[in-house]
Amino acid sequence: MDTAEGVISHVQADFADGRDSQYLPALTLKLQRRLEANELYLQDLLADTGYSNGSNYAFLE
């Protein structure tokens, strides 16, 4: 969601048999490509703790 404008920028549903954290890299890359195609750029990413792990922190850096 674009918190400044209140516009939802990505929605995704996944199976419940995996952890949220495993979906973050692919989700982020899809969103980033779509935004850049519209000359918009991802600056900040907010997610709940289910998406956090060491490899995701490294990916986001």
C-alpha positions as a Markdown table, in Angstrom:
| # | Residue | x | y | z |
|---|---|---|---|---|
| 1 | Met | 0.0 | 0.0 | 0.0 |
| 2 | Asp | 1.2 | 3.5 | -0.8 |
| 3 | Thr | 0.8 | 4.8 | 2.8 |
| 4 | Ala | 0.9 | 8.5 | 1.6 |
| 5 | Glu | -1.9 | 8.1 | -0.9 |
| 6 | Gly | -3.8 | 5.1 | 0.5 |
| 7 | Val | -3.4 | 3.1 | -2.8 |
| 8 | Ile | -3.0 | -0.7 | -2.6 |
| 9 | Ser | 0.0 | -1.6 | -4.8 |
| 10 | His | 0.0 | -5.3 | -4.5 |
| 11 | Val | -2.3 | -8.2 | -3.3 |
| 12 | Gln | -1.2 | -11.8 | -3.2 |
| 13 | Ala | -2.8 | -15.0 | -1.7 |
| 14 | Asp | -0.6 | -18.0 | -1.0 |
| 15 | Phe | -1.3 | -21.5 | 0.2 |
| 16 | Ala | -1.2 | -21.9 | 4.0 |
| 17 | Asp | 1.3 | -24.7 | 3.8 |
| 18 | Gly | 4.3 | -22.4 | 3.7 |
| 19 | Arg | 5.7 | -19.6 | 5.8 |
| 20 | Asp | 5.0 | -16.0 | 4.9 |
| 21 | Ser | 8.8 | -15.3 | 5.0 |
| 22 | Gln | 9.4 | -17.6 | 2.0 |
| 23 | Tyr | 7.2 | -15.5 | -0.2 |
| 24 | Leu | 8.8 | -12.1 | 0.5 |
| 25 | Pro | 11.6 | -12.1 | -2.1 |
| 26 | Ala | 9.3 | -13.0 | -5.1 |
| 27 | Leu | 6.6 | -10.7 | -3.9 |
| 28 | Thr | 9.0 | -7.8 | -3.6 |
| 29 | Leu | 10.6 | -8.4 | -7.0 |
| 30 | Lys | 7.1 | -8.6 | -8.7 |
| 31 | Leu | 6.0 | -5.3 | -7.0 |
| 32 | Gln | 9.3 | -3.6 | -7.8 |
| 33 | Arg | 9.1 | -4.5 | -11.5 |
| 34 | Arg | 5.5 | -3.3 | -11.8 |
| 35 | Leu | 6.2 | 0.0 | -10.1 |
| 36 | Glu | 9.3 | 0.6 | -12.2 |
| 37 | Ala | 7.2 | -0.1 | -15.4 |
| 38 | Asn | 5.1 | 2.9 | -14.3 |
| 39 | Glu | 8.1 | 5.0 | -13.4 |
| 40 | Leu | 7.5 | 4.6 | -9.7 |
| 41 | Tyr | 10.1 | 3.3 | -7.2 |
| 42 | Leu | 9.9 | 1.2 | -4.1 |
| 43 | Gln | 11.4 | 3.1 | -1.2 |
| 44 | Asp | 10.1 | 1.4 | 2.0 |
| 45 | Leu | 8.6 | -2.0 | 2.6 |
| 46 | Leu | 6.4 | -2.7 | 5.6 |
| 47 | Ala | 5.5 | -6.2 | 6.6 |
| 48 | Asp | 4.5 | -8.0 | 9.7 |
| 49 | Thr | 6.8 | -10.3 | 11.7 |
| 50 | Gly | 5.8 | -13.4 | 9.7 |
| 51 | Tyr | 7.9 | -12.1 | 6.8 |
| 52 | Ser | 11.0 | -11.5 | 8.9 |
| 53 | Asn | 14.1 | -13.7 | 8.9 |
| 54 | Gly | 17.8 | -13.3 | 8.3 |
| 55 | Ser | 17.8 | -14.2 | 4.7 |
| 56 | Asn | 15.0 | -11.7 | 4.0 |
| 57 | Tyr | 16.9 | -8.9 | 5.9 |
| 58 | Ala | 19.9 | -9.7 | 3.7 |
| 59 | Phe | 17.7 | -9.7 | 0.5 |
| 60 | Leu | 16.2 | -6.3 | 1.4 |
| 61 | Glu | 19.6 | -4.7 | 2.1 |
